């Protein structure tokens, strides 16, 4: 939790790690530890767990908390830990967020409540309730309207950011790039904004974003981290080159519903014991597998590039 007191240091590529499952359907903690080590060895600037890529809605609160405990133990404060703690139920969100706080998470990523389609006032009251409960824990709003059927408005973000010191940022997983700009314009550059849309990760940095929480970091963590570093170094052409080289892997991730493609690749590489996803997700189809093999032939070299871990 050494980054909790200064959340402005949570920048760069925050890898949203998949939750591996064993063949019997249980959470595979040994594979999870292996994935965390892979991320640290590859130079990812932080670790997230329990966002959309982690299949949180298919797990119990106890399973999610146990996975956070495993991840926190492996990370051991070497990089920021930003677990996803939200659900569609407020009591469950508070339970998981409290566990993250106790485990030493540096910040909590709280998704907009899904299915209910609350109003903007409802969203404000939801985040206000979480913020009041955990005044000592930095909170990051997680806006992903494609999965929640609700979009938190820039004006609501500004209201929350102004009213609660512990609401420090937002992960924007929307293809509406104007939304990124309007949030930063209303809140100012002190708001930490991360992109959850792979092909908007690099463009967000030009607006003053803090980095990205990109699912492609599961497959090419070194390349994704290096893209951020190159931009920060002013090597803009080299950063753009990596952005375009990552295109095939981005397409691979969404050949079928994320994270099934990523898990298939990680299993093929021997990084997890099983490619299993939980219902309602399904294993890859033969057509999806064939398409993934083609895309790996185009961009797979980036999956084999390791870098020294971030100190």
CSV table of C-alpha atoms in Angstrom, one decimal:
chain,number,residue,atom,x,y,z
A,1,UNK,CA,0.0,0.0,0.0
A,2,UNK,CA,3.0,2.3,-0.4
A,3,UNK,CA,1.3,4.1,-3.3
A,4,UNK,CA,-2.0,4.6,-1.5
A,5,UNK,CA,-0.9,7.9,0.0
A,6,UNK,CA,0.2,9.3,-3.4
A,7,UNK,CA,-2.2,7.9,-6.0
A,8,UNK,CA,-0.6,10.3,-8.6
A,9,UNK,CA,2.2,7.7,-8.8
A,10,UNK,CA,-0.2,5.1,-10.2
A,11,UNK,CA,0.6,5.7,-13.9
A,12,UNK,CA,1.6,3.9,-17.0
A,13,UNK,CA,0.4,0.4,-18.0
A,14,UNK,CA,-1.8,-1.1,-15.3
A,15,UNK,CA,-2.2,-4.7,-16.5
A,16,UNK,CA,-5.8,-6.1,-16.0
A,17,UNK,CA,-4.9,-9.7,-15.3
A,18,UNK,CA,-7.3,-12.5,-16.2
A,19,UNK,CA,-8.6,-14.8,-13.5
A,20,UNK,CA,-7.5,-18.3,-14.4
A,21,UNK,CA,-9.8,-21.2,-13.6
A,22,UNK,CA,-8.8,-24.9,-13.2
A,23,UNK,CA,-10.5,-27.6,-15.2
A,24,UNK,CA,-12.9,-28.3,-12.3
A,25,UNK,CA,-14.0,-24.6,-12.5
A,26,UNK,CA,-12.3,-23.4,-9.3
A,27,UNK,CA,-10.0,-20.3,-9.2
A,28,UNK,CA,-6.4,-21.5,-10.1
A,29,UNK,CA,-4.3,-19.6,-7.6
A,30,UNK,CA,-1.0,-21.2,-8.8
A,31,UNK,CA,-1.6,-19.9,-12.3
A,32,UNK,CA,-2.6,-16.5,-11.0
A,33,UNK,CA,0.7,-16.2,-9.1
A,34,UNK,CA,2.5,-17.2,-12.3
A,35,UNK,CA,0.7,-14.5,-14.3
A,36,UNK,CA,1.5,-11.8,-11.7
A,37,UNK,CA,5.2,-12.8,-11.9
A,38,UNK,CA,5.0,-12.6,-15.7
A,39,UNK,CA,3.7,-9.1,-15.4
A,40,UNK,CA,6.3,-8.0,-13.0
A,41,UNK,CA,9.1,-9.6,-15.0
A,42,UNK,CA,7.8,-7.8,-18.2
A,43,UNK,CA,7.8,-4.4,-16.6
A,44,UNK,CA,4.1,-3.6,-16.2
A,45,UNK,CA,3.8,-0.5,-14.1
A,46,UNK,CA,0.9,-1.8,-12.0
A,47,UNK,CA,-1.5,-4.7,-11.6
A,48,UNK,CA,-5.3,-4.8,-11.7
A,49,UNK,CA,-7.5,-7.8,-11.0
A,50,UNK,CA,-11.3,-8.2,-11.0
A,51,UNK,CA,-12.2,-5.8,-13.9
A,52,UNK,CA,-14.1,-7.0,-16.9
A,53,UNK,CA,-11.2,-9.1,-18.1
A,54,UNK,CA,-11.2,-10.9,-14.8
A,55,UNK,CA,-14.8,-12.2,-15.1
A,56,UNK,CA,-15.9,-10.8,-11.7
A,57,UNK,CA,-19.6,-11.3,-12.3
A,58,UNK,CA,-19.0,-15.0,-12.6
A,59,UNK,CA,-17.4,-15.3,-9.2
A,60,UNK,CA,-18.6,-15.1,-5.6
A,61,UNK,CA,-17.4,-12.3,-3.3
A,62,UNK,CA,-15.3,-14.8,-1.4
A,63,UNK,CA,-13.6,-16.0,-4.6
A,64,UNK,CA,-12.8,-12.5,-5.6
A,65,UNK,CA,-11.4,-11.6,-2.2
A,66,UNK,CA,-9.3,-14.8,-2.2
A,67,UNK,CA,-7.9,-13.9,-5.6
A,68,UNK,CA,-7.1,-10.4,-4.4
A,69,UNK,CA,-5.2,-11.9,-1.5
A,70,UNK,CA,-3.1,-14.1,-3.8
A,71,UNK,CA,-2.3,-11.2,-6.1
A,72,UNK,CA,-1.4,-8.8,-3.2
A,73,UNK,CA,0.9,-11.4,-1.8
A,74,UNK,CA,2.7,-11.9,-5.1
A,75,UNK,CA,2.9,-8.1,-5.9
A,76,UNK,CA,4.3,-7.4,-2.4
A,77,UNK,CA,4.2,-3.6,-3.0
A,78,UNK,CA,6.6,-3.7,-5.9
A,79,UNK,CA,4.1,-1.9,-8.2
A,80,UNK,CA,0.7,-0.4,-7.5
A,81,UNK,CA,-2.2,-2.8,-7.0
A,82,UNK,CA,-5.6,-1.5,-8.3
A,83,UNK,CA,-8.2,-4.3,-7.9
A,84,UNK,CA,-11.7,-4.1,-9.2
A,85,UNK,CA,-14.1,-4.2,-6.3
A,86,UNK,CA,-17.5,-3.2,-7.7
A,87,UNK,CA,-20.6,-5.2,-8.5
A,88,UNK,CA,-24.3,-4.5,-9.1
A,89,UNK,CA,-25.0,-4.6,-5.4
A,90,UNK,CA,-23.9,-1.9,-3.0
A,91,UNK,CA,-23.4,-4.2,0.0
A,92,UNK,CA,-21.2,-6.6,-2.0
A,93,UNK,CA,-19.2,-3.6,-3.4
A,94,UNK,CA,-18.6,-2.4,0.1
A,95,UNK,CA,-17.6,-5.9,1.3
A,96,UNK,CA,-15.1,-6.4,-1.5
A,97,UNK,CA,-13.7,-2.9,-1.3
A,98,UNK,CA,-13.2,-3.3,2.5
A,99,UNK,CA,-11.2,-6.5,1.8
A,100,UNK,CA,-9.1,-4.7,-0.8
A,101,UNK,CA,-8.4,-1.9,1.7
A,102,UNK,CA,-7.4,-4.5,4.3
A,103,UNK,CA,-5.1,-6.3,1.9
A,104,UNK,CA,-3.2,-3.2,1.2
A,105,UNK,CA,-4.6,-2.2,-2.2
A,106,UNK,CA,-3.3,1.2,-3.4
A,107,UNK,CA,-6.7,2.1,-4.9
A,108,UNK,CA,-10.0,0.4,-5.7
A,109,UNK,CA,-11.5,0.3,-9.2
A,110,UNK,CA,-15.3,0.5,-8.8
A,111,UNK,CA,-17.5,-0.2,-11.8
A,112,UNK,CA,-20.7,1.6,-12.5
A,113,UNK,CA,-23.5,-0.6,-11.3
A,114,UNK,CA,-24.8,-2.8,-14.2
A,115,UNK,CA,-28.2,-3.9,-15.3
A,116,UNK,CA,-30.2,-1.4,-13.2
A,117,UNK,CA,-29.4,1.6,-15.5
A,118,UNK,CA,-29.5,4.3,-12.8
A,119,UNK,CA,-29.8,8.0,-13.4
A,120,UNK,CA,-26.9,10.3,-13.1
A,121,UNK,CA,-28.1,11.2,-9.6
A,122,UNK,CA,-28.3,7.5,-8.8
A,123,UNK,CA,-24.7,7.1,-10.0
A,124,UNK,CA,-23.6,10.0,-7.9
A,125,UNK,CA,-25.2,8.6,-4.7
A,126,UNK,CA,-23.7,5.2,-5.4
A,127,UNK,CA,-20.1,6.5,-5.6
A,128,UNK,CA,-20.8,8.9,-2.8
A,129,UNK,CA,-21.8,6.0,-0.5
A,130,UNK,CA,-18.5,4.1,-1.4
A,131,UNK,CA,-16.4,7.2,-0.9
A,132,UNK,CA,-17.9,8.0,2.5
A,133,UNK,CA,-17.3,4.4,3.6
A,134,UNK,CA,-13.6,4.4,2.7
A,135,UNK,CA,-12.2,8.0,3.2
A,136,UNK,CA,-8.6,6.7,3.4
A,137,UNK,CA,-8.7,4.6,0.2
A,138,UNK,CA,-8.3,6.2,-3.3
A,139,UNK,CA,-11.2,5.3,-5.5
A,140,UNK,CA,-11.2,5.1,-9.3
A,141,UNK,CA,-14.5,5.2,-11.2
A,142,UNK,CA,-14.8,2.5,-13.9
A,143,UNK,CA,-16.9,3.6,-16.8
A,144,UNK,CA,-17.7,0.8,-19.2
A,145,UNK,CA,-21.1,1.5,-20.8
A,146,UNK,CA,-20.8,-1.4,-23.3
A,147,UNK,CA,-21.1,-3.8,-20.4
A,148,UNK,CA,-23.2,-1.8,-17.8
A,149,UNK,CA,-25.7,-0.1,-20.1
A,150,UNK,CA,-25.0,3.2,-18.4
A,151,UNK,CA,-22.6,6.0,-19.1
A,152,UNK,CA,-21.4,8.2,-16.3
A,153,UNK,CA,-21.6,11.8,-17.6
A,154,UNK,CA,-18.5,14.1,-17.4
A,155,UNK,CA,-20.6,16.5,-15.3
A,156,UNK,CA,-21.2,13.6,-12.7
A,157,UNK,CA,-17.5,12.8,-12.7
A,158,UNK,CA,-16.7,16.5,-12.0
A,159,UNK,CA,-19.3,16.6,-9.2
A,160,UNK,CA,-17.8,13.5,-7.5
A,161,UNK,CA,-14.2,14.6,-8.0
A,162,UNK,CA,-15.0,17.9,-6.4
A,163,UNK,CA,-17.0,16.5,-3.5
A,164,UNK,CA,-14.7,13.6,-2.4
A,165,UNK,CA,-10.9,13.8,-2.0
A,166,UNK,CA,-10.6,10.1,-2.3
A,167,UNK,CA,-12.2,9.9,-5.7
A,168,UNK,CA,-9.0,10.3,-7.7
A,169,UNK,CA,-9.5,9.0,-11.2
A,170,UNK,CA,-11.5,7.2,-13.8
A,171,UNK,CA,-10.9,4.3,-16.1
A,172,UNK,CA,-12.7,5.2,-19.3
A,173,UNK,CA,-13.7,2.2,-21.4
A,174,UNK,CA,-15.7,4.0,-24.0
A,175,UNK,CA,-15.0,4.5,-27.7
A,176,UNK,CA,-16.4,8.1,-27.4
A,177,UNK,CA,-13.1,9.9,-27.4
A,178,UNK,CA,-14.8,13.2,-26.8
A,179,UNK,CA,-15.9,11.8,-23.4
A,180,UNK,CA,-12.2,11.5,-22.4
A,181,UNK,CA,-11.6,15.1,-23.3
A,182,UNK,CA,-14.7,16.5,-21.7
A,183,UNK,CA,-13.9,14.7,-18.4
A,184,UNK,CA,-10.4,16.1,-18.3
A,185,UNK,CA,-11.6,19.6,-19.4
A,186,UNK,CA,-14.2,19.7,-16.6
A,187,UNK,CA,-12.1,18.1,-13.8
A,188,UNK,CA,-8.6,19.3,-14.8
A,189,UNK,CA,-5.4,17.4,-15.2
A,190,UNK,CA,-5.2,16.4,-11.6
A,191,UNK,CA,-7.8,13.8,-12.3
A,192,UNK,CA,-6.1,10.6,-13.2
A,193,UNK,CA,-7.6,9.1,-16.4
A,194,UNK,CA,-6.8,5.7,-17.8
A,195,UNK,CA,-8.0,4.3,-21.1
A,196,UNK,CA,-9.6,0.8,-21.1
A,197,UNK,CA,-9.9,0.9,-24.9
A,198,UNK,CA,-6.8,-0.5,-26.5
A,199,UNK,CA,-6.6,1.6,-29.6
A,200,UNK,CA,-7.2,4.8,-27.5
A,201,UNK,CA,-4.4,4.1,-25.0
A,202,UNK,CA,-1.8,6.1,-26.9
A,203,UNK,CA,-4.1,8.9,-28.0
A,204,UNK,CA,-5.2,9.5,-24.4
A,205,UNK,CA,-1.6,10.4,-23.4
A,206,UNK,CA,-1.8,13.4,-25.7
A,207,UNK,CA,-4.7,14.7,-23.7
A,208,UNK,CA,-2.9,14.3,-20.4
A,209,UNK,CA,-4.0,10.8,-19.4
A,210,UNK,CA,-2.3,8.9,-16.7
A,211,UNK,CA,-1.9,5.7,-18.7
A,212,UNK,CA,-4.0,2.7,-19.6
A,213,UNK,CA,-5.6,-0.5,-18.2
A,214,UNK,CA,-5.4,-2.5,-21.4
A,215,UNK,CA,-6.3,-6.2,-21.7
A,216,UNK,CA,-3.6,-6.6,-24.4
A,217,UNK,CA,-1.1,-6.4,-21.6
A,218,UNK,CA,-2.1,-10.0,-20.7
A,219,UNK,CA,-0.4,-11.1,-23.9
A,220,UNK,CA,2.3,-8.4,-24.5
A,221,UNK,CA,2.9,-6.7,-21.2
A,222,UNK,CA,6.4,-5.5,-22.1
A,223,UNK,CA,5.3,-3.9,-25.4
A,224,UNK,CA,2.4,-2.1,-23.7
A,225,UNK,CA,4.5,-0.8,-20.9
A,226,UNK,CA,7.2,0.3,-23.3
A,227,UNK,CA,4.7,2.2,-25.4
A,228,UNK,CA,3.9,4.4,-22.4
A,229,UNK,CA,7.6,4.9,-21.5
A,230,UNK,CA,8.5,5.9,-25.1
A,231,UNK,CA,5.7,8.5,-25.0
A,232,UNK,CA,7.0,9.9,-21.7
A,233,UNK,CA,10.5,10.0,-23.1
A,234,UNK,CA,9.3,12.0,-26.0
A,235,UNK,CA,10.0,9.2,-28.5
A,236,UNK,CA,6.7,9.7,-30.2
A,237,UNK,CA,7.4,8.0,-33.5
A,238,UNK,CA,8.6,4.9,-31.6
A,239,UNK,CA,5.5,4.9,-29.4
A,240,UNK,CA,3.3,5.2,-32.5
A,241,UNK,CA,5.2,2.3,-34.1
A,242,UNK,CA,4.4,0.1,-31.1
A,243,UNK,CA,0.8,1.2,-31.2
A,244,UNK,CA,0.3,0.0,-34.7
A,245,UNK,CA,2.3,-3.2,-34.2
A,246,UNK,CA,-0.1,-4.1,-31.4
A,247,UNK,CA,-3.1,-3.9,-33.7
A,248,UNK,CA,-3.2,-7.6,-34.5
A,249,UNK,CA,-3.2,-8.5,-30.8
A,250,UNK,CA,-6.0,-6.0,-30.1
A,251,UNK,CA,-8.1,-7.7,-32.8
A,252,UNK,CA,-7.2,-11.1,-31.4
A,253,UNK,CA,-8.5,-10.2,-28.0
A,254,UNK,CA,-12.0,-9.5,-29.4
A,255,UNK,CA,-12.2,-12.2,-31.9
A,256,UNK,CA,-14.8,-13.6,-29.4
A,257,UNK,CA,-15.8,-12.3,-26.1
A,258,UNK,CA,-12.9,-11.2,-23.9
A,259,UNK,CA,-11.2,-12.9,-22.0
A,260,UNK,CA,-11.7,-16.2,-23.8
A,261,UNK,CA,-9.2,-15.4,-26.6
A,262,UNK,CA,-6.5,-14.2,-24.1
A,263,UNK,CA,-7.0,-17.2,-21.9
A,264,UNK,CA,-6.6,-19.5,-25.0
A,265,UNK,CA,-3.3,-17.9,-25.9
A,266,UNK,CA,-2.0,-17.9,-22.3
A,267,UNK,CA,-2.8,-21.6,-22.1
A,268,UNK,CA,-1.0,-22.3,-25.4
A,269,UNK,CA,2.0,-20.5,-24.0
A,270,UNK,CA,1.9,-22.6,-20.8
A,271,UNK,CA,1.3,-19.6,-18.6
A,272,UNK,CA,-2.0,-20.9,-17.2
A,273,UNK,CA,-3.1,-24.5,-16.7
A,274,UNK,CA,-6.5,-24.2,-18.5
A,275,UNK,CA,-8.2,-21.8,-20.9
A,276,UNK,CA,-11.5,-22.3,-19.1
A,277,UNK,CA,-14.0,-19.4,-18.9
A,278,UNK,CA,-17.1,-19.5,-16.7
A,279,UNK,CA,-20.6,-19.3,-18.1
A,280,UNK,CA,-22.2,-17.4,-19.7
A,281,UNK,CA,-18.9,-17.2,-21.6
A,282,UNK,CA,-18.0,-20.2,-23.8
A,283,UNK,CA,-14.8,-21.8,-25.1
A,284,UNK,CA,-13.6,-20.6,-28.5
A,285,UNK,CA,-15.2,-21.8,-31.6
A,286,UNK,CA,-13.1,-23.5,-34.3
A,287,UNK,CA,-13.5,-20.4,-36.5
A,288,UNK,CA,-12.4,-18.2,-33.6
A,289,UNK,CA,-9.3,-20.3,-32.9
A,290,UNK,CA,-8.3,-20.2,-36.6
A,291,UNK,CA,-8.6,-16.4,-36.7
A,292,UNK,CA,-6.5,-16.1,-33.5
A,293,UNK,CA,-3.8,-18.3,-35.0
A,294,UNK,CA,-3.7,-15.9,-38.0
A,295,UNK,CA,-3.5,-12.8,-35.8
A,296,UNK,CA,-0.7,-14.4,-33.7
A,297,UNK,CA,1.3,-14.9,-36.8
A,298,UNK,CA,1.0,-11.2,-37.4
A,299,UNK,CA,1.7,-9.8,-34.0
A,300,UNK,CA,2.9,-12.7,-31.9
A,301,UNK,CA,6.5,-11.5,-31.8
A,302,UNK,CA,5.4,-8.9,-29.2
A,303,UNK,CA,4.2,-11.6,-26.8
A,304,UNK,CA,7.7,-13.0,-26.5
A,305,UNK,CA,9.4,-9.7,-25.5
A,306,UNK,CA,10.3,-9.6,-21.8
A,307,UNK,CA,11.8,-6.6,-20.0
A,308,UNK,CA,13.3,-6.1,-16.6
A,309,UNK,CA,10.7,-5.6,-13.9
A,310,UNK,CA,10.0,-2.1,-12.7
A,311,UNK,CA,11.9,-1.4,-9.4
